[in-house]
């Protein structure tokens, strides 16, 4: 039995589990409605309604209209809120890095981001040139801090 298997069997928190949970929360965030876009859409519907003709020409019935994502359930909102609370435990700079990495992982559908591309994104967003290994290690330390926080909360709940 490996150490990782033992930690999981005993109910411990793993790096992969925290990362998976944060990636899940990222997906939930993407499914939330964009309120500003909703208002823009409401204002943009007026010309579409005026285009109506006797042939049924509706602006929102176009075949290339974007599909709407399903809303979130209460359980999914709870899980997302809990994961976002975890991210608050690290410095704002590391939060930005976690968001950048989660976005890349979600976009690439990969277990690990391409760190060279992440470094390019980081330089574009912050203006700071960083080596890919530096970002990888900072990301690892940030997720480790989250693991320690979650493990501490879990042990406190078990004692209570």
JSON list of C-alpha atoms in Angstrom, two decimals:
[
{"chain": "A", "resi": 1, "resn": "UNK", "atom": "CA", "xyz": [0.00, 0.00, 0.00]},
{"chain": "A", "resi": 2, "resn": "UNK", "atom": "CA", "xyz": [1.45, 3.35, -1.02]},
{"chain": "A", "resi": 3, "resn": "UNK", "atom": "CA", "xyz": [1.40, 6.44, 1.17]},
{"chain": "A", "resi": 4, "resn": "UNK", "atom": "CA", "xyz": [-1.18, 8.05, -1.10]},
{"chain": "A", "resi": 5, "resn": "UNK", "atom": "CA", "xyz": [-3.48, 5.01, -0.79]},
{"chain": "A", "resi": 6, "resn": "UNK", "atom": "CA", "xyz": [-3.11, 5.08, 2.99]},
{"chain": "A", "resi": 7, "resn": "UNK", "atom": "CA", "xyz": [-3.90, 8.80, 3.20]},
{"chain": "A", "resi": 8, "resn": "UNK", "atom": "CA", "xyz": [-6.98, 8.34, 1.00]},
{"chain": "A", "resi": 9, "resn": "UNK", "atom": "CA", "xyz": [-8.10, 5.28, 2.99]},
{"chain": "A", "resi": 10, "resn": "UNK", "atom": "CA", "xyz": [-7.79, 7.24, 6.22]},
{"chain": "A", "resi": 11, "resn": "UNK", "atom": "CA", "xyz": [-9.79, 10.13, 4.77]},
{"chain": "A", "resi": 12, "resn": "UNK", "atom": "CA", "xyz": [-6.87, 12.50, 4.29]},
{"chain": "A", "resi": 13, "resn": "UNK", "atom": "CA", "xyz": [-6.76, 15.30, 1.77]},
{"chain": "A", "resi": 14, "resn": "UNK", "atom": "CA", "xyz": [-4.68, 14.80, -1.36]},
{"chain": "A", "resi": 15, "resn": "UNK", "atom": "CA", "xyz": [-3.28, 17.28, -3.84]},
{"chain": "A", "resi": 16, "resn": "UNK", "atom": "CA", "xyz": [-5.13, 15.59, -6.71]},
{"chain": "A", "resi": 17, "resn": "UNK", "atom": "CA", "xyz": [-8.45, 15.63, -4.84]},
{"chain": "A", "resi": 18, "resn": "UNK", "atom": "CA", "xyz": [-8.15, 19.34, -4.05]},
{"chain": "A", "resi": 19, "resn": "UNK", "atom": "CA", "xyz": [-7.15, 20.11, -7.63]},
{"chain": "A", "resi": 20, "resn": "UNK", "atom": "CA", "xyz": [-10.08, 18.07, -8.97]},
{"chain": "A", "resi": 21, "resn": "UNK", "atom": "CA", "xyz": [-12.48, 19.86, -6.64]},
{"chain": "A", "resi": 22, "resn": "UNK", "atom": "CA", "xyz": [-11.17, 23.28, -7.70]},
{"chain": "A", "resi": 23, "resn": "UNK", "atom": "CA", "xyz": [-11.50, 22.29, -11.35]},
{"chain": "A", "resi": 24, "resn": "UNK", "atom": "CA", "xyz": [-15.09, 21.23, -10.65]},
{"chain": "A", "resi": 25, "resn": "UNK", "atom": "CA", "xyz": [-15.75, 24.64, -9.02]},
{"chain": "A", "resi": 26, "resn": "UNK", "atom": "CA", "xyz": [-14.24, 26.32, -12.08]},
{"chain": "A", "resi": 27, "resn": "UNK", "atom": "CA", "xyz": [-16.75, 24.48, -14.25]},
{"chain": "A", "resi": 28, "resn": "UNK", "atom": "CA", "xyz": [-19.56, 25.58, -11.93]},
{"chain": "A", "resi": 29, "resn": "UNK", "atom": "CA", "xyz": [-18.39, 29.20, -12.19]},
{"chain": "A", "resi": 30, "resn": "UNK", "atom": "CA", "xyz": [-18.52, 28.96, -15.96]},
{"chain": "A", "resi": 31, "resn": "UNK", "atom": "CA", "xyz": [-22.14, 27.79, -15.73]},
{"chain": "A", "resi": 32, "resn": "UNK", "atom": "CA", "xyz": [-23.26, 30.79, -13.69]},
{"chain": "A", "resi": 33, "resn": "UNK", "atom": "CA", "xyz": [-25.25, 33.34, -15.66]},
{"chain": "A", "resi": 34, "resn": "UNK", "atom": "CA", "xyz": [-23.47, 36.52, -16.67]},
{"chain": "A", "resi": 35, "resn": "UNK", "atom": "CA", "xyz": [-25.79, 39.22, -15.43]},
{"chain": "A", "resi": 36, "resn": "UNK", "atom": "CA", "xyz": [-24.22, 41.97, -17.52]},
{"chain": "A", "resi": 37, "resn": "UNK", "atom": "CA", "xyz": [-24.45, 39.86, -20.67]},
{"chain": "A", "resi": 38, "resn": "UNK", "atom": "CA", "xyz": [-28.07, 39.17, -19.78]},
{"chain": "A", "resi": 39, "resn": "UNK", "atom": "CA", "xyz": [-28.86, 42.88, -19.79]},
{"chain": "A", "resi": 40, "resn": "UNK", "atom": "CA", "xyz": [-26.99, 43.37, -23.05]},
{"chain": "A", "resi": 41, "resn": "UNK", "atom": "CA", "xyz": [-29.01, 40.52, -24.53]},
{"chain": "A", "resi": 42, "resn": "UNK", "atom": "CA", "xyz": [-32.28, 42.09, -23.36]},
{"chain": "A", "resi": 43, "resn": "UNK", "atom": "CA", "xyz": [-31.35, 45.35, -25.05]},
{"chain": "A", "resi": 44, "resn": "UNK", "atom": "CA", "xyz": [-30.19, 43.47, -28.15]},
{"chain": "A", "resi": 45, "resn": "UNK", "atom": "CA", "xyz": [-33.48, 41.55, -28.47]},
{"chain": "A", "resi": 46, "resn": "UNK", "atom": "CA", "xyz": [-35.48, 44.62, -29.41]},
{"chain": "A", "resi": 47, "resn": "UNK", "atom": "CA", "xyz": [-34.08, 44.82, -32.97]},
{"chain": "A", "resi": 48, "resn": "UNK", "atom": "CA", "xyz": [-34.58, 41.05, -33.27]},
{"chain": "A", "resi": 49, "resn": "UNK", "atom": "CA", "xyz": [-38.25, 41.41, -32.38]},
{"chain": "A", "resi": 50, "resn": "UNK", "atom": "CA", "xyz": [-38.67, 44.16, -34.93]},
{"chain": "A", "resi": 51, "resn": "UNK", "atom": "CA", "xyz": [-37.24, 41.85, -37.60]},
{"chain": "A", "resi": 52, "resn": "UNK", "atom": "CA", "xyz": [-40.19, 39.53, -37.17]},
{"chain": "A", "resi": 53, "resn": "UNK", "atom": "CA", "xyz": [-42.02, 38.83, -40.38]},
{"chain": "A", "resi": 54, "resn": "UNK", "atom": "CA", "xyz": [-44.90, 36.64, -41.35]},
{"chain": "A", "resi": 55, "resn": "UNK", "atom": "CA", "xyz": [-42.38, 33.88, -42.15]},
{"chain": "A", "resi": 56, "resn": "UNK", "atom": "CA", "xyz": [-41.32, 33.50, -38.50]},
{"chain": "A", "resi": 57, "resn": "UNK", "atom": "CA", "xyz": [-37.96, 35.28, -38.66]},
{"chain": "A", "resi": 58, "resn": "UNK", "atom": "CA", "xyz": [-36.96, 35.41, -34.98]},
{"chain": "A", "resi": 59, "resn": "UNK", "atom": "CA", "xyz": [-33.49, 36.54, -33.94]},
{"chain": "A", "resi": 60, "resn": "UNK", "atom": "CA", "xyz": [-33.18, 34.02, -31.12]},
{"chain": "A", "resi": 61, "resn": "UNK", "atom": "CA", "xyz": [-34.03, 31.05, -33.34]},
{"chain": "A", "resi": 62, "resn": "UNK", "atom": "CA", "xyz": [-30.88, 31.20, -35.45]},
{"chain": "A", "resi": 63, "resn": "UNK", "atom": "CA", "xyz": [-29.05, 27.87, -35.82]},
{"chain": "A", "resi": 64, "resn": "UNK", "atom": "CA", "xyz": [-25.72, 29.32, -34.73]},
{"chain": "A", "resi": 65, "resn": "UNK", "atom": "CA", "xyz": [-27.08, 30.83, -31.51]},
{"chain": "A", "resi": 66, "resn": "UNK", "atom": "CA", "xyz": [-24.95, 29.83, -28.50]},
{"chain": "A", "resi": 67, "resn": "UNK", "atom": "CA", "xyz": [-26.37, 27.11, -26.30]},
{"chain": "A", "resi": 68, "resn": "UNK", "atom": "CA", "xyz": [-27.18, 28.08, -22.75]},
{"chain": "A", "resi": 69, "resn": "UNK", "atom": "CA", "xyz": [-25.60, 26.07, -19.97]},
{"chain": "A", "resi": 70, "resn": "UNK", "atom": "CA", "xyz": [-27.82, 24.43, -17.35]},
{"chain": "A", "resi": 71, "resn": "UNK", "atom": "CA", "xyz": [-28.18, 26.22, -14.04]},
{"chain": "A", "resi": 72, "resn": "UNK", "atom": "CA", "xyz": [-26.59, 25.03, -10.83]},
{"chain": "A", "resi": 73, "resn": "UNK", "atom": "CA", "xyz": [-28.27, 22.95, -8.16]},
{"chain": "A", "resi": 74, "resn": "UNK", "atom": "CA", "xyz": [-28.11, 23.91, -4.49]},
{"chain": "A", "resi": 75, "resn": "UNK", "atom": "CA", "xyz": [-25.61, 21.11, -3.82]},
{"chain": "A", "resi": 76, "resn": "UNK", "atom": "CA", "xyz": [-23.38, 22.32, -6.65]},
{"chain": "A", "resi": 77, "resn": "UNK", "atom": "CA", "xyz": [-23.51, 25.88, -5.29]},
{"chain": "A", "resi": 78, "resn": "UNK", "atom": "CA", "xyz": [-22.49, 24.61, -1.85]},
{"chain": "A", "resi": 79, "resn": "UNK", "atom": "CA", "xyz": [-19.55, 22.67, -3.31]},
{"chain": "A", "resi": 80, "resn": "UNK", "atom": "CA", "xyz": [-18.47, 25.69, -5.34]},
{"chain": "A", "resi": 81, "resn": "UNK", "atom": "CA", "xyz": [-18.70, 28.04, -2.36]},
{"chain": "A", "resi": 82, "resn": "UNK", "atom": "CA", "xyz": [-16.66, 25.66, -0.23]},
{"chain": "A", "resi": 83, "resn": "UNK", "atom": "CA", "xyz": [-13.94, 25.40, -2.88]},
{"chain": "A", "resi": 84, "resn": "UNK", "atom": "CA", "xyz": [-13.87, 29.18, -3.32]},
{"chain": "A", "resi": 85, "resn": "UNK", "atom": "CA", "xyz": [-13.41, 29.51, 0.44]},
{"chain": "A", "resi": 86, "resn": "UNK", "atom": "CA", "xyz": [-10.32, 27.32, 0.08]},
{"chain": "A", "resi": 87, "resn": "UNK", "atom": "CA", "xyz": [-8.83, 29.67, -2.51]},
{"chain": "A", "resi": 88, "resn": "UNK", "atom": "CA", "xyz": [-9.21, 32.60, -0.11]},
{"chain": "A", "resi": 89, "resn": "UNK", "atom": "CA", "xyz": [-6.56, 30.96, 2.08]},
{"chain": "A", "resi": 90, "resn": "UNK", "atom": "CA", "xyz": [-3.74, 31.85, -0.32]},
{"chain": "A", "resi": 91, "resn": "UNK", "atom": "CA", "xyz": [-2.34, 35.22, -1.35]},
{"chain": "A", "resi": 92, "resn": "UNK", "atom": "CA", "xyz": [-4.12, 37.12, -4.15]},
{"chain": "A", "resi": 93, "resn": "UNK", "atom": "CA", "xyz": [-1.17, 36.59, -6.48]},
{"chain": "A", "resi": 94, "resn": "UNK", "atom": "CA", "xyz": [-1.43, 32.83, -6.05]},
{"chain": "A", "resi": 95, "resn": "UNK", "atom": "CA", "xyz": [-5.20, 33.01, -6.52]},
{"chain": "A", "resi": 96, "resn": "UNK", "atom": "CA", "xyz": [-4.58, 34.55, -9.92]},
{"chain": "A", "resi": 97, "resn": "UNK", "atom": "CA", "xyz": [-2.13, 31.76, -10.72]},
{"chain": "A", "resi": 98, "resn": "UNK", "atom": "CA", "xyz": [-4.60, 29.08, -9.62]},
{"chain": "A", "resi": 99, "resn": "UNK", "atom": "CA", "xyz": [-7.28, 30.63, -11.82]},
{"chain": "A", "resi": 100, "resn": "UNK", "atom": "CA", "xyz": [-4.92, 30.78, -14.78]},
{"chain": "A", "resi": 101, "resn": "UNK", "atom": "CA", "xyz": [-3.92, 27.12, -14.36]},
{"chain": "A", "resi": 102, "resn": "UNK", "atom": "CA", "xyz": [-7.52, 25.93, -13.87]},
{"chain": "A", "resi": 103, "resn": "UNK", "atom": "CA", "xyz": [-8.58, 27.85, -16.96]},
{"chain": "A", "resi": 104, "resn": "UNK", "atom": "CA", "xyz": [-5.81, 26.21, -19.00]},
{"chain": "A", "resi": 105, "resn": "UNK", "atom": "CA", "xyz": [-6.63, 22.74, -17.66]},
{"chain": "A", "resi": 106, "resn": "UNK", "atom": "CA", "xyz": [-10.31, 23.23, -18.45]},
{"chain": "A", "resi": 107, "resn": "UNK", "atom": "CA", "xyz": [-9.62, 24.59, -21.92]},
{"chain": "A", "resi": 108, "resn": "UNK", "atom": "CA", "xyz": [-7.07, 21.90, -22.80]},
{"chain": "A", "resi": 109, "resn": "UNK", "atom": "CA", "xyz": [-9.01, 19.10, -21.09]},
{"chain": "A", "resi": 110, "resn": "UNK", "atom": "CA", "xyz": [-5.70, 17.97, -19.65]},
{"chain": "A", "resi": 111, "resn": "UNK", "atom": "CA", "xyz": [-4.62, 16.67, -16.26]},
{"chain": "A", "resi": 112, "resn": "UNK", "atom": "CA", "xyz": [-1.69, 19.09, -16.31]},
{"chain": "A", "resi": 113, "resn": "UNK", "atom": "CA", "xyz": [-1.37, 22.41, -18.10]},
{"chain": "A", "resi": 114, "resn": "UNK", "atom": "CA", "xyz": [1.43, 23.15, -20.52]},
{"chain": "A", "resi": 115, "resn": "UNK", "atom": "CA", "xyz": [3.57, 25.22, -18.19]},
{"chain": "A", "resi": 116, "resn": "UNK", "atom": "CA", "xyz": [5.33, 27.04, -21.04]},
{"chain": "A", "resi": 117, "resn": "UNK", "atom": "CA", "xyz": [1.96, 28.29, -22.30]},
{"chain": "A", "resi": 118, "resn": "UNK", "atom": "CA", "xyz": [0.95, 29.17, -18.74]},
{"chain": "A", "resi": 119, "resn": "UNK", "atom": "CA", "xyz": [4.14, 31.24, -18.40]},
{"chain": "A", "resi": 120, "resn": "UNK", "atom": "CA", "xyz": [3.24, 33.09, -21.60]},
{"chain": "A", "resi": 121, "resn": "UNK", "atom": "CA", "xyz": [-0.27, 33.76, -20.25]},
{"chain": "A", "resi": 122, "resn": "UNK", "atom": "CA", "xyz": [1.19, 34.95, -16.95]},
{"chain": "A", "resi": 123, "resn": "UNK", "atom": "CA", "xyz": [3.53, 37.36, -18.75]},
{"chain": "A", "resi": 124, "resn": "UNK", "atom": "CA", "xyz": [0.64, 38.66, -20.89]},
{"chain": "A", "resi": 125, "resn": "UNK", "atom": "CA", "xyz": [-1.65, 39.18, -17.85]},
{"chain": "A", "resi": 126, "resn": "UNK", "atom": "CA", "xyz": [0.85, 40.54, -15.32]},
{"chain": "A", "resi": 127, "resn": "UNK", "atom": "CA", "xyz": [3.76, 41.80, -17.41]},
{"chain": "A", "resi": 128, "resn": "UNK", "atom": "CA", "xyz": [6.10, 39.64, -15.33]},
{"chain": "A", "resi": 129, "resn": "UNK", "atom": "CA", "xyz": [8.37, 37.18, -17.15]},
{"chain": "A", "resi": 130, "resn": "UNK", "atom": "CA", "xyz": [8.55, 33.94, -15.16]},
{"chain": "A", "resi": 131, "resn": "UNK", "atom": "CA", "xyz": [10.07, 30.56, -15.90]},
{"chain": "A", "resi": 132, "resn": "UNK", "atom": "CA", "xyz": [7.56, 27.71, -16.35]},
{"chain": "A", "resi": 133, "resn": "UNK", "atom": "CA", "xyz": [9.12, 25.74, -13.48]},
{"chain": "A", "resi": 134, "resn": "UNK", "atom": "CA", "xyz": [8.72, 28.74, -11.20]},
{"chain": "A", "resi": 135, "resn": "UNK", "atom": "CA", "xyz": [5.00, 28.87, -11.94]},
{"chain": "A", "resi": 136, "resn": "UNK", "atom": "CA", "xyz": [4.66, 25.12, -11.50]},
{"chain": "A", "resi": 137, "resn": "UNK", "atom": "CA", "xyz": [6.33, 25.26, -8.08]},
{"chain": "A", "resi": 138, "resn": "UNK", "atom": "CA", "xyz": [4.31, 28.30, -6.96]},
{"chain": "A", "resi": 139, "resn": "UNK", "atom": "CA", "xyz": [1.13, 26.53, -8.02]},
{"chain": "A", "resi": 140, "resn": "UNK", "atom": "CA", "xyz": [2.19, 23.43, -6.09]},
{"chain": "A", "resi": 141, "resn": "UNK", "atom": "CA", "xyz": [2.90, 25.45, -2.94]},
{"chain": "A", "resi": 142, "resn": "UNK", "atom": "CA", "xyz": [-0.45, 27.25, -3.22]},
{"chain": "A", "resi": 143, "resn": "UNK", "atom": "CA", "xyz": [-2.35, 23.98, -3.57]},
{"chain": "A", "resi": 144, "resn": "UNK", "atom": "CA", "xyz": [-0.35, 22.48, -0.71]},
{"chain": "A", "resi": 145, "resn": "UNK", "atom": "CA", "xyz": [-1.42, 25.41, 1.49]},
{"chain": "A", "resi": 146, "resn": "UNK", "atom": "CA", "xyz": [-5.03, 24.71, 0.52]},
{"chain": "A", "resi": 147, "resn": "UNK", "atom": "CA", "xyz": [-4.55, 21.01, 1.36]},
{"chain": "A", "resi": 148, "resn": "UNK", "atom": "CA", "xyz": [-3.22, 21.94, 4.81]},
{"chain": "A", "resi": 149, "resn": "UNK", "atom": "CA", "xyz": [-6.19, 24.26, 5.38]},
{"chain": "A", "resi": 150, "resn": "UNK", "atom": "CA", "xyz": [-8.74, 21.62, 4.29]},
{"chain": "A", "resi": 151, "resn": "UNK", "atom": "CA", "xyz": [-7.03, 18.95, 6.38]},
{"chain": "A", "resi": 152, "resn": "UNK", "atom": "CA", "xyz": [-7.11, 21.26, 9.41]},
{"chain": "A", "resi": 153, "resn": "UNK", "atom": "CA", "xyz": [-10.82, 21.94, 8.93]},
{"chain": "A", "resi": 154, "resn": "UNK", "atom": "CA", "xyz": [-11.53, 18.26, 8.48]},
{"chain": "A", "resi": 155, "resn": "UNK", "atom": "CA", "xyz": [-9.71, 17.30, 11.69]},
{"chain": "A", "resi": 156, "resn": "UNK", "atom": "CA", "xyz": [-11.44, 20.14, 13.59]},
{"chain": "A", "resi": 157, "resn": "UNK", "atom": "CA", "xyz": [-14.85, 18.86, 12.40]},
{"chain": "A", "resi": 158, "resn": "UNK", "atom": "CA", "xyz": [-13.97, 15.33, 13.49]},
{"chain": "A", "resi": 159, "resn": "UNK", "atom": "CA", "xyz": [-12.99, 16.54, 16.97]},
{"chain": "A", "resi": 160, "resn": "UNK", "atom": "CA", "xyz": [-16.20, 18.54, 17.38]}
]
